[in-house]
Coordinates of C-alpha atoms in Angstrom, one line a residue:
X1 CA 14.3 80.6 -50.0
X2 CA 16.9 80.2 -47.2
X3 CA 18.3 83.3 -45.9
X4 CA 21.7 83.2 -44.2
X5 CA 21.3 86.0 -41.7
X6 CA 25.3 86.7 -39.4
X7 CA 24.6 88.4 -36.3
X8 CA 28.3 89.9 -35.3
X9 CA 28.1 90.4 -31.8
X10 CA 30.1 92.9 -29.9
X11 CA 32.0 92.6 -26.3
X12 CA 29.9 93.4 -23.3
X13 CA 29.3 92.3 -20.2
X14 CA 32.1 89.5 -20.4
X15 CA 29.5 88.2 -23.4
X16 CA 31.2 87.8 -27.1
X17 CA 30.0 84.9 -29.5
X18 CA 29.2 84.8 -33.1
X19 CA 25.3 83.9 -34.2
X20 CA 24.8 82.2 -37.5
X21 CA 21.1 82.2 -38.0
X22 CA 19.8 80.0 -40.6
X23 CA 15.8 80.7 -41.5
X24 CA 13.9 80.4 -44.3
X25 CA 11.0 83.1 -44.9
X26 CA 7.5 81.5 -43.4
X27 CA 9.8 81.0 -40.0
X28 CA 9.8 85.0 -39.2
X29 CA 6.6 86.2 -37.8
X30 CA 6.7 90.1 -37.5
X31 CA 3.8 92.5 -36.6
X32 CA 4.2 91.7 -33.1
X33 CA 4.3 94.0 -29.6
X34 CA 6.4 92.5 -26.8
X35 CA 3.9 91.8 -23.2
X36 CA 7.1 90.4 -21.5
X37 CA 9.9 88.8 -21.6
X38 CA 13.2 86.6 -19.6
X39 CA 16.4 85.9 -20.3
X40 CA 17.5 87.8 -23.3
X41 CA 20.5 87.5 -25.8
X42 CA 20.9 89.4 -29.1
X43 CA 19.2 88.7 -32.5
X44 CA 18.5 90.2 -35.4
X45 CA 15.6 92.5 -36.8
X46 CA 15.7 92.1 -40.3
X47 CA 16.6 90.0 -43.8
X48 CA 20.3 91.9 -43.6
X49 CA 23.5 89.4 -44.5
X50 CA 25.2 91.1 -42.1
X51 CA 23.8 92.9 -38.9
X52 CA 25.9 93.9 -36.2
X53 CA 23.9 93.5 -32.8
X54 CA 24.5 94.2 -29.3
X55 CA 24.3 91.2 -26.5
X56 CA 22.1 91.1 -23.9
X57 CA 22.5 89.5 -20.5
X58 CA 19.0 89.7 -18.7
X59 CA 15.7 91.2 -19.6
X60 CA 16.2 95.1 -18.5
X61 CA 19.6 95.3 -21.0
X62 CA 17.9 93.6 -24.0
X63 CA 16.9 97.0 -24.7
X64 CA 13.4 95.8 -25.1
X65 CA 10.2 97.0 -23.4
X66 CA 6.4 96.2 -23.1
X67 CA 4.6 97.4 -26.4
X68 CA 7.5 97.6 -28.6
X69 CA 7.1 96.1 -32.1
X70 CA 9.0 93.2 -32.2
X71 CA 10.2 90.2 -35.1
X72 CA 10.1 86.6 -34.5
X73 CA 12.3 84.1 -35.8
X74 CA 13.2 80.5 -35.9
X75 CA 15.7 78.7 -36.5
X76 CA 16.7 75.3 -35.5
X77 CA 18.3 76.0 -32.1
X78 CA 16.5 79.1 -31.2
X79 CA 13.8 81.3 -31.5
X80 CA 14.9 85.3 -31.7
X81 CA 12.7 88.0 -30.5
X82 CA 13.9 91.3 -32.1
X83 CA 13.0 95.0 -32.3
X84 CA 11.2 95.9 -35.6
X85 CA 12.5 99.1 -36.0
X86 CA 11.8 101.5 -39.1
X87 CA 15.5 102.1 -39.3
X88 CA 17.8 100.1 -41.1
X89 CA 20.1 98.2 -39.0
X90 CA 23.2 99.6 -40.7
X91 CA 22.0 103.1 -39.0
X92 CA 21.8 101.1 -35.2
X93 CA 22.7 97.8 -33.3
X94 CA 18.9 95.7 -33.0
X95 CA 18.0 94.9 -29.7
X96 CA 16.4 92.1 -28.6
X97 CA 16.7 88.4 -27.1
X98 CA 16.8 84.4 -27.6
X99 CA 14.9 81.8 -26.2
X100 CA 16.7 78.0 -26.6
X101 CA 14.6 75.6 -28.0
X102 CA 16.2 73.2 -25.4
X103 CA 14.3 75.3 -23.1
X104 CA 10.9 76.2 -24.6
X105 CA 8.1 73.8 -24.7
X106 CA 6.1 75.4 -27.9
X107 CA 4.4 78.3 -28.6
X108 CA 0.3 78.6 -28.0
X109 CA -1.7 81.3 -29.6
X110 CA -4.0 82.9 -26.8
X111 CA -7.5 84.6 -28.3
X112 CA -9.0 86.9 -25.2
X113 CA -10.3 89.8 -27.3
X114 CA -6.7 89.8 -29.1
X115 CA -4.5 87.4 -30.6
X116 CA -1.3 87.0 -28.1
X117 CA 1.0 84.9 -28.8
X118 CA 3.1 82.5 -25.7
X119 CA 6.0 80.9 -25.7
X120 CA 6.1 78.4 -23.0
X121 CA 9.7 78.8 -21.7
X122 CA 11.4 76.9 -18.8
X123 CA 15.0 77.8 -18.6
X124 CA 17.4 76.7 -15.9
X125 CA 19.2 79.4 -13.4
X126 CA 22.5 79.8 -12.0
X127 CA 24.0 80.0 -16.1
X128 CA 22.3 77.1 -16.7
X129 CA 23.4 74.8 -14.4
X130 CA 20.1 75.2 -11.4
X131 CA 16.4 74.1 -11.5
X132 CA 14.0 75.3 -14.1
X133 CA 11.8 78.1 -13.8
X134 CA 9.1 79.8 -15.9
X135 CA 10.0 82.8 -17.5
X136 CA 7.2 82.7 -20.2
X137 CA 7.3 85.3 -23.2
X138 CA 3.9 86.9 -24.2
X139 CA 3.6 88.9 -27.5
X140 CA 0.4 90.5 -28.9
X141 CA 0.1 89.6 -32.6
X142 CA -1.1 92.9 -34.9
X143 CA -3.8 91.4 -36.8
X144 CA -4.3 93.9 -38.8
X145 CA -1.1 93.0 -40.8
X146 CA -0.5 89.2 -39.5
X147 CA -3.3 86.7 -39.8
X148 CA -4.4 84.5 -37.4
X149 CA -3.7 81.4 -39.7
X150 CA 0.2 82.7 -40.4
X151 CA 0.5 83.1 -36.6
X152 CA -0.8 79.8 -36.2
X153 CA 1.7 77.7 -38.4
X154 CA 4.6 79.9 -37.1
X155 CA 3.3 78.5 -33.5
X156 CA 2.9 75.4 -34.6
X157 CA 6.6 74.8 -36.2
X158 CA 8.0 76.3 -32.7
X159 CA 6.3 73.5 -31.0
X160 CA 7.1 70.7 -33.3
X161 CA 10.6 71.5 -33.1
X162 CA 10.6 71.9 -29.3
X163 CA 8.6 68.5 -28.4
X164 CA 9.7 64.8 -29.4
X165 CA 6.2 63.6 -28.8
X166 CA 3.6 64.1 -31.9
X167 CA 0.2 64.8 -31.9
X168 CA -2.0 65.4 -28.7
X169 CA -0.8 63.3 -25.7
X170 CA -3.4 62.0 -23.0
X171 CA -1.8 61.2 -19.4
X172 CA -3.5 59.3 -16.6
X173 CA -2.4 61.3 -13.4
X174 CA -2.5 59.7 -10.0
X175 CA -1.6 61.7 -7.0
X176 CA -0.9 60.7 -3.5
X177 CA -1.8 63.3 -0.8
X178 CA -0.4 61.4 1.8
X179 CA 3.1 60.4 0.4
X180 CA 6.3 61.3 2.1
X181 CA 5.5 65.0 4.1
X182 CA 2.1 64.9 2.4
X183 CA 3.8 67.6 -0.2
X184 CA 2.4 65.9 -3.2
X185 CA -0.9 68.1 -3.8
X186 CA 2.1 71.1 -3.7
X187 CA 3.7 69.0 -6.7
X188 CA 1.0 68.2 -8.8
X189 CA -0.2 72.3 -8.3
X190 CA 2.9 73.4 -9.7
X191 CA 2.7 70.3 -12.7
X192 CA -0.7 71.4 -13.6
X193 CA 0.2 74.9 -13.6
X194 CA 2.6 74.2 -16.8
X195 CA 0.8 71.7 -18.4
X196 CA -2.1 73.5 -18.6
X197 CA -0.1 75.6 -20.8
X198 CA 0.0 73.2 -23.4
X199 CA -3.4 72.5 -24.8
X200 CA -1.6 69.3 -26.7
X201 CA -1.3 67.7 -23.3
X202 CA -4.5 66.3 -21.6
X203 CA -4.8 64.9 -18.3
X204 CA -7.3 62.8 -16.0
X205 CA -6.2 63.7 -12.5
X206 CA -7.1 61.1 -9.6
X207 CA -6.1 61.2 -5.9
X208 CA -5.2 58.2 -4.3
X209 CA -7.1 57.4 -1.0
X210 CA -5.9 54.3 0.0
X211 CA -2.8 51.5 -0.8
X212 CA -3.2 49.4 -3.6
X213 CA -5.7 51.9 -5.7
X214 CA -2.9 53.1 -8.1
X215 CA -2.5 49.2 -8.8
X216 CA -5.8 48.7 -9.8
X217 CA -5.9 52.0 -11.8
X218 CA -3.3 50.3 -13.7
X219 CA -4.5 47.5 -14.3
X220 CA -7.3 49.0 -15.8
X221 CA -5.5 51.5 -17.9
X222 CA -6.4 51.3 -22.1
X223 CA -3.4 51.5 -23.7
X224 CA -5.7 53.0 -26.5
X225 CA -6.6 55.9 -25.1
X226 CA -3.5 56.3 -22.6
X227 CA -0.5 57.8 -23.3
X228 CA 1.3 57.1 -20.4
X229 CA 0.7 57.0 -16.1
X230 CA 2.4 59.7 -14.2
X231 CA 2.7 59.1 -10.4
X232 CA 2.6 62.6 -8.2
X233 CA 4.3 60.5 -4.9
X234 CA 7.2 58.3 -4.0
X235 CA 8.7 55.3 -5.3
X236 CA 6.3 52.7 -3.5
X237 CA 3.2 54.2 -5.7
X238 CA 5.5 53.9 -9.2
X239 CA 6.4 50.2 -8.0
X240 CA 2.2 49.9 -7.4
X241 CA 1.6 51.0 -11.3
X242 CA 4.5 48.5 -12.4
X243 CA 2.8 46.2 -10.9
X244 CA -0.3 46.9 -11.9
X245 CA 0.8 46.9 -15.4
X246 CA 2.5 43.4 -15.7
X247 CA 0.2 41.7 -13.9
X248 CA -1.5 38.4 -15.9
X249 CA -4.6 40.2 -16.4
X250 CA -3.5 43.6 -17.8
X251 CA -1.8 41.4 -20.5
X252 CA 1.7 42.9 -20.0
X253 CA 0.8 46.8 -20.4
X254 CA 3.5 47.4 -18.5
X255 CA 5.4 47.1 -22.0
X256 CA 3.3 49.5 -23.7
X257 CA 2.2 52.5 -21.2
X258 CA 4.9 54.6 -20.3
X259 CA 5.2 55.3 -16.4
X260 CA 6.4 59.1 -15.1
X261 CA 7.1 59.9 -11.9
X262 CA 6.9 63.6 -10.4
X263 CA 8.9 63.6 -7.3
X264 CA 6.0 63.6 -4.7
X265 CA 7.3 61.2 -1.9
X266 CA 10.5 60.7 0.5
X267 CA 13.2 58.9 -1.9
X268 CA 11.9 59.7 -5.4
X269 CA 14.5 57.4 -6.7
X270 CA 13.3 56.9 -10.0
X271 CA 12.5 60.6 -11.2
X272 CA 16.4 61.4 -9.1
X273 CA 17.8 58.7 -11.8
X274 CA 16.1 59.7 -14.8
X275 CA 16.8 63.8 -14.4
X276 CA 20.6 62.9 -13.4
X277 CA 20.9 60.8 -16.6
X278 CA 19.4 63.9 -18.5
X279 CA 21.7 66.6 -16.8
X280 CA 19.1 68.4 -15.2
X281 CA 18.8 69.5 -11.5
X282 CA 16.6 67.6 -9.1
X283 CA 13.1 69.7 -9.3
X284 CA 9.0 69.4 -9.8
X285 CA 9.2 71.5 -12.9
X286 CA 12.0 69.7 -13.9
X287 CA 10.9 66.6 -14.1
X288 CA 7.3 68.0 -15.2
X289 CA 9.6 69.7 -18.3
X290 CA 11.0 66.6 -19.2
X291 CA 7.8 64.9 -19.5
X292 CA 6.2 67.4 -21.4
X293 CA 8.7 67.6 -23.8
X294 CA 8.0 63.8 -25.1
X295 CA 11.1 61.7 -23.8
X296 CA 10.2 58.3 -23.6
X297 CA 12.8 55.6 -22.8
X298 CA 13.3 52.4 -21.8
X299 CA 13.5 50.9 -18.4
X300 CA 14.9 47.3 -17.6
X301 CA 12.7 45.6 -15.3
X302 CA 13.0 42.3 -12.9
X303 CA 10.6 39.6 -11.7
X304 CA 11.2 39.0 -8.0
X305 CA 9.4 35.7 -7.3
X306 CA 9.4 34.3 -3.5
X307 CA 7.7 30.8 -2.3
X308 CA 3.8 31.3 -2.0
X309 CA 3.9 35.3 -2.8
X310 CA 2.4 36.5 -5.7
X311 CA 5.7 37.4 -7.8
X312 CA 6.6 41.2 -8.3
X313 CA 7.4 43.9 -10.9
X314 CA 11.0 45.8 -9.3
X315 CA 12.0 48.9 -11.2
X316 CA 14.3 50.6 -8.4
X317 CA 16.3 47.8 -6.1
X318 CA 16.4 45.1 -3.3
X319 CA 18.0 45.9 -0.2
X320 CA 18.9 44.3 2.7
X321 CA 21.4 45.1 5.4
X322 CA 21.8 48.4 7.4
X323 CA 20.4 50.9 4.9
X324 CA 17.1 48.2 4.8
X325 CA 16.7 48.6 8.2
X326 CA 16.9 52.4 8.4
X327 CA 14.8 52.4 5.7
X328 CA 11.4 50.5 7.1
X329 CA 12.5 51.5 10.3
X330 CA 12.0 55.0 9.9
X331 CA 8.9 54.6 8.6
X332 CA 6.9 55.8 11.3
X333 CA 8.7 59.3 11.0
X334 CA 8.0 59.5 7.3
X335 CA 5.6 62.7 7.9
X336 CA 9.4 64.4 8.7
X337 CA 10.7 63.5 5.2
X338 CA 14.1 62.5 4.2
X339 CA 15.8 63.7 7.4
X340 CA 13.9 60.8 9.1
X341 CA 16.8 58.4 7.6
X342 CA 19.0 60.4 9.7
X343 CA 17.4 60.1 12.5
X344 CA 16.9 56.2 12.6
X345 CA 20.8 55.7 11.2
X346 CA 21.6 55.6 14.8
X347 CA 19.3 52.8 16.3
X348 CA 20.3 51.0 13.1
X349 CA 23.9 51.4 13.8
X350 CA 23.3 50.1 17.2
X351 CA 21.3 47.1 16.4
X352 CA 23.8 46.6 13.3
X353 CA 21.2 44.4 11.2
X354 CA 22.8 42.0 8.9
X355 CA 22.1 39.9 6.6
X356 CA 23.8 36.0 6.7
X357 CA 22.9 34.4 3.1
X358 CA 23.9 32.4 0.0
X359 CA 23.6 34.7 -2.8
X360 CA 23.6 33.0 -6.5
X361 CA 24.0 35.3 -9.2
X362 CA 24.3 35.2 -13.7
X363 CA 27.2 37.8 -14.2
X364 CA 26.8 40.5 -17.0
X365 CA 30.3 39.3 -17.8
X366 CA 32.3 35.9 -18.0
X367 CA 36.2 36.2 -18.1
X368 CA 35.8 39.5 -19.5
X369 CA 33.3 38.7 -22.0
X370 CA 30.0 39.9 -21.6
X371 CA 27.6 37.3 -21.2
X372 CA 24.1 36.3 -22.5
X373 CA 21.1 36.5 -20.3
X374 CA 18.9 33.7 -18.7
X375 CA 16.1 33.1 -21.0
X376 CA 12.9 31.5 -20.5
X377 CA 10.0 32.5 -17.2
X378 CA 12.3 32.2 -14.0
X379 CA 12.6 28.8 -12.2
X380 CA 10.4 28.4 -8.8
X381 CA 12.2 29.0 -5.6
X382 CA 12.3 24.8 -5.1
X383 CA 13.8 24.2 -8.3
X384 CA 17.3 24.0 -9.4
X385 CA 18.5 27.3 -11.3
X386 CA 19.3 26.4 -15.3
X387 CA 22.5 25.7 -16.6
X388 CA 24.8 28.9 -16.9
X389 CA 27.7 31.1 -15.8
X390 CA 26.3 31.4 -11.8
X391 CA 28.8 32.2 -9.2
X392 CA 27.9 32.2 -5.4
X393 CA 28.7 34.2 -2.6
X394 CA 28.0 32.5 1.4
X395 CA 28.6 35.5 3.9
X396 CA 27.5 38.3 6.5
X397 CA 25.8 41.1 4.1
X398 CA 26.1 44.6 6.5
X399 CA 25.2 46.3 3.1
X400 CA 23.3 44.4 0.1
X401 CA 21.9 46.9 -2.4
X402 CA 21.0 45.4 -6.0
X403 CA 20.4 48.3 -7.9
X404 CA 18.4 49.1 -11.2
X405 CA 18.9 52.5 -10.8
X406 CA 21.9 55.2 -10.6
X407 CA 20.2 56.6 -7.4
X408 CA 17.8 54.8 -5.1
X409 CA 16.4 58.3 -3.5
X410 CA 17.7 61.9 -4.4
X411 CA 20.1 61.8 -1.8
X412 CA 21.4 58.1 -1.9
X413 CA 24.0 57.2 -5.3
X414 CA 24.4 53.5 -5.2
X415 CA 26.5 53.2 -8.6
X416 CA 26.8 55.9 -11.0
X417 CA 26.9 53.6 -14.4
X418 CA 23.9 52.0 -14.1
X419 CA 21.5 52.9 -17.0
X420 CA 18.2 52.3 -16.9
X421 CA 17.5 50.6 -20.4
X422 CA 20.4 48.2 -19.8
X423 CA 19.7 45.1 -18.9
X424 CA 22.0 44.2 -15.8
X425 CA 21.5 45.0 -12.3
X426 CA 24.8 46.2 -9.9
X427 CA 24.7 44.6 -6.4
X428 CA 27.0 46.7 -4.3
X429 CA 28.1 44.8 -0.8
X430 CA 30.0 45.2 2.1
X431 CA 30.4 42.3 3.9
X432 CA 32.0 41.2 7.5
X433 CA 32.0 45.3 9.0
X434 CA 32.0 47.2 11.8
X435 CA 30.0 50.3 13.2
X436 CA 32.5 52.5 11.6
X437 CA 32.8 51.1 8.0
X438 CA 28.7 51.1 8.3
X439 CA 28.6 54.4 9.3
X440 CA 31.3 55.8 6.2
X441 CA 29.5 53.8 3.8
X442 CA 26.0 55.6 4.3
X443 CA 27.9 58.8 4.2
X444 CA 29.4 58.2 1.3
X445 CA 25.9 57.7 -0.6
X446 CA 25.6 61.4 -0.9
X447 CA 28.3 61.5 -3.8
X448 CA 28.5 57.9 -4.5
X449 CA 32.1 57.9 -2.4
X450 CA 31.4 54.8 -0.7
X451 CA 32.3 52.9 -4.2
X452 CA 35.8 54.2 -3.4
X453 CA 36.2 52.5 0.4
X454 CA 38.0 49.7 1.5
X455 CA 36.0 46.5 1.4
X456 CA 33.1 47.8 -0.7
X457 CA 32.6 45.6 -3.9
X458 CA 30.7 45.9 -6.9
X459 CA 29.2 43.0 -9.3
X460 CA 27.3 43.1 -12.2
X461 CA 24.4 40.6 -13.1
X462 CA 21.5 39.9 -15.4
X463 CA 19.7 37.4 -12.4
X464 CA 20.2 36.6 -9.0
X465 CA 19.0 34.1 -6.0
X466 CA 19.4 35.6 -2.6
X467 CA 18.2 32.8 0.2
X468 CA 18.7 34.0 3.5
X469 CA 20.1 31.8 6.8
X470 CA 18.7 34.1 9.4
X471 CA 15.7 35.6 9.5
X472 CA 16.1 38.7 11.5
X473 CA 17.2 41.0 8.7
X474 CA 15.0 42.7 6.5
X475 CA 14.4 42.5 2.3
X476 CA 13.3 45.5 0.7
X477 CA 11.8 45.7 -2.9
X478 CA 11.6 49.0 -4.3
X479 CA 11.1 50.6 -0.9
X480 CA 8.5 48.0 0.3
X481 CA 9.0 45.4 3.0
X482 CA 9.2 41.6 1.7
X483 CA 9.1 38.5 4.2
X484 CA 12.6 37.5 5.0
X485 CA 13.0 33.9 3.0
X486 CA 14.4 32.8 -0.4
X487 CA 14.3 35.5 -2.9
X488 CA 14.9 35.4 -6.6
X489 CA 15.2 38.3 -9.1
X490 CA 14.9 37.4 -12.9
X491 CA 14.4 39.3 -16.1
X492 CA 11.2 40.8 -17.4
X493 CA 9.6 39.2 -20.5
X494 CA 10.5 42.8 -22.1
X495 CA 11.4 46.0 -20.9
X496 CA 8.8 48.7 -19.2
X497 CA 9.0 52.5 -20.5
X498 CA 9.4 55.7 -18.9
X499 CA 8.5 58.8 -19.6
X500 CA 11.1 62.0 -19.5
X501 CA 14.1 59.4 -19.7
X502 CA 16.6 61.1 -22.4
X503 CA 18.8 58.5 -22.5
X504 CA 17.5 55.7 -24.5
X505 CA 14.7 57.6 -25.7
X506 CA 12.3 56.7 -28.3
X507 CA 10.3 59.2 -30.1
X508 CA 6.6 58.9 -28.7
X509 CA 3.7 59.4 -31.5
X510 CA 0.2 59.5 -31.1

């Protein structure tokens, strides 16, 4: 039966809340000696209506220490590690801590001689608001007086409750060693490191030797017998494995594997996007959390189509202008990271690369009312565009960015209300500028300022042509360099997934 258990918390350490813990009987697991344990707050120690308890701010004050007996309960929100004291608690406040289920992963039973018990726990610093860390809790389980199968099904309710994704989940891992500062091994050592934690999660790990190889691993992938492709590198190596996916011969996988991305490369737009939307901090582990957890959500995805080029998958943006410039430019210093962006901003400010074209685009809304898409495969670049709602736009581009993301690198915030499983691109412009509006316009990407200056516009759109009348300016899909001619985005037959998104999610089973 359900057991209302009111922990009354006292004032200490600026702390005072009220805990209403809500359990039933087969969710307390007792017989139990604490190893270790992170980042306490009070509970309770036993079946008592009421039982006043003491909170606790960090491990040393939850009063708690290795080999003390200890209870464990669960509740919907939490899971409380207690003293088991002989006592009764109207004789003494329990000690003892919780663990959010927001930031526990599940709980694995470990058999080395003994049974020991750990929960996988990830929680974020500075009061919540930093990057994760592990701060896992280990407890030895008494068998003597708890079975082995009791300690199982408590585990295995702690996990269910933690993870969206059912069942055991196998991941095709492809990892770049020479992405960006050649930090991705670094990444994938501290991914591994967590999900080898979780014995529900299974991997294949492969290292990338040359271009194109992520492509053909994903066009290969079984949607069968994989649960999704996480990319240890930078945004060009996600755009490969979109690619990959939608191409004719992998029969549109791209609609049925999710893709993850671990932040391995220079911009890491896409995992930057995807942990912004979720709240988190910009981290490895916290984008490795996320993942393991079970998000899954939807990503909106364009075909880019250009005369005599094979037509592409584009997750991330186009780009053209200034910031496309710095962008391939720079690419010889990529070994220096992010700070070679500002390094080339200079040479780019200088040369002051724009872009002269007729851009043709399908607003999201009409007069105010928002507007269907294009339908049907998109036209070829000789064709005339269908009937519908297009408006044009002849001028000097200094900045083009068509976005499909909030962010198109961790530093860089082109629009902050673009959501990835919505179905309408932003194209941000600044058109007929000087050095100086150029320059305030990449400093404003930091915070996503730049929306706010003089001459910056914003429109919305499910489908744009872009056909360029000089050809010294550069177009960049998704980080890669296209030829500069007529280009045309158009939507997907369906939308792609991604794995760790939050919002949008769909429960992934197995």
């Amino acid at each position: 039966s359900i057991v209302d258990v009111l922990v009354q918390t006292w004032k200490r350490r600026h702390c005072t809340r009220l805990v209403v813990l809500m359990v039933s009987r087969e969710d307390v697991l007792d017989s139990c000696f604490l190893q270790t344990g992170f980042e306490p707050t009070p509970v309770s120690s036993s079946f008592t209506p009421i039982l006043p308890c003491l909170a606790r701010t960090s491990a040393e004050d939850s009063g708690l220490i290795a080999g003390d007996p200890v209870k464990l309960w669960l509740d919907e929100e939490r899971v409380l590690v207690s003293r088991a004291s002989g006592s009764s608690p109207q004789e003494r406040p329990a000690l003892g801590f919780e663990l959010q289920l927001a930031d526990l992963l599940g709980a694995v039973l470990l058999e080395n001689g003994t049974i020991t018990l750990q929960l996988v726990h990830c929680p974020r610093s500075n009061n919540g608001q930093g990057q994760r860390y592990r701060a896992d809790v280990l407890v030895s389980i008494n068998e003597a007086r708890t079975s082995q199968q009791n300690a199982k099904a408590w585990s295995a309710r702690v996990t269910q409750r933690c993870c969206t994704a059912a069942g055991t989940r196998s991941l095709l891992v492809l990892v770049n060693p020479f992405s960006g500062t050649g930090n991705a091994t670094n990444c994938w050592d501290t991914t591994r490191s967590l999900w080898d934690s979780l014995p529900w999660l299974q991997y294949r790990e492969v290292k990338t030797a040359a271009a194109g190889e992520a492509l053909q691993l994903a066009k290969e992938a079984d949607p069968v017998d994989t649960d999704g492709i996480v990319v240890v590198s930078g945004d060009g190596m996600v755009h490969e494995v979109f690619n990959g996916l939608s191409c004719p011969a992998a029969q549109r996988k791209a609609f049925q594997i999710p893709v993850g991305h671990i932040p391995g490369g220079t911009g890491n737009g896409l995992a930057k996007s995807i942990l912004d939307a979720a709240g988190e901090s910009f981290g490895v582990l916290d984008m490795a959390f996320l993942i393991a957890k079970g998000y899954c959500g939807e990503i909106h995805l364009q075909t880019v189509s250009m005369q005599d080029e094979e037509p592409r998958t584009s997750f991330l943006s186009l780009t053209s202008g200034v910031l496309a410039d710095i962008d391939i430019g720079s690419e010889a210093f990529r070994s220096l990271g992010s700070i070679r962006n500002l390094l080339y901003a200079p040479v780019s400010l200088v040369r002051l690369s724009t872009l002269e074209a007729d851009l043709v685009y399908w607003p999201a809304e009409a007069e105010g009312i928002s507007s269907s898409r294009p339908t049907g495969p998109p036209p070829a670049l000789d064709q005339p565009l269908p009937e519908g709602p297009w408006k044009t736009i002849c001028d000097q581009f200094m900045m083009f960015l068509a976005v499909n993301t909030a962010w198109i690198s961790f530093d860089a915030l082109v629009h902050p209300d673009v959501k990835l499983h919505e179905d309408s691109w932003a194209i941000v412009m600044l058109r007929n500028a000087g050095r100086v509006a150029a320059l305030q316009f990449l400093l404003g990407l930091e915070t996503g300022s730049q929306l706010k200056q003089e001459g910056v516009e914003v429109v919305w759109c499910h489908a744009f042509r872009l056909t360029p009348r000089n050809s010294k300016a550069l177009l960049v899909v998704d980080g890669e360099p296209l030829p500069t001619k007529p280009v045309q985005c158009w939507p997907a037959a369906a939308p792609g997934l991604v794995l760790g998104a939050v919002s949008g999610a769909a429960k992934m089973s197995t």
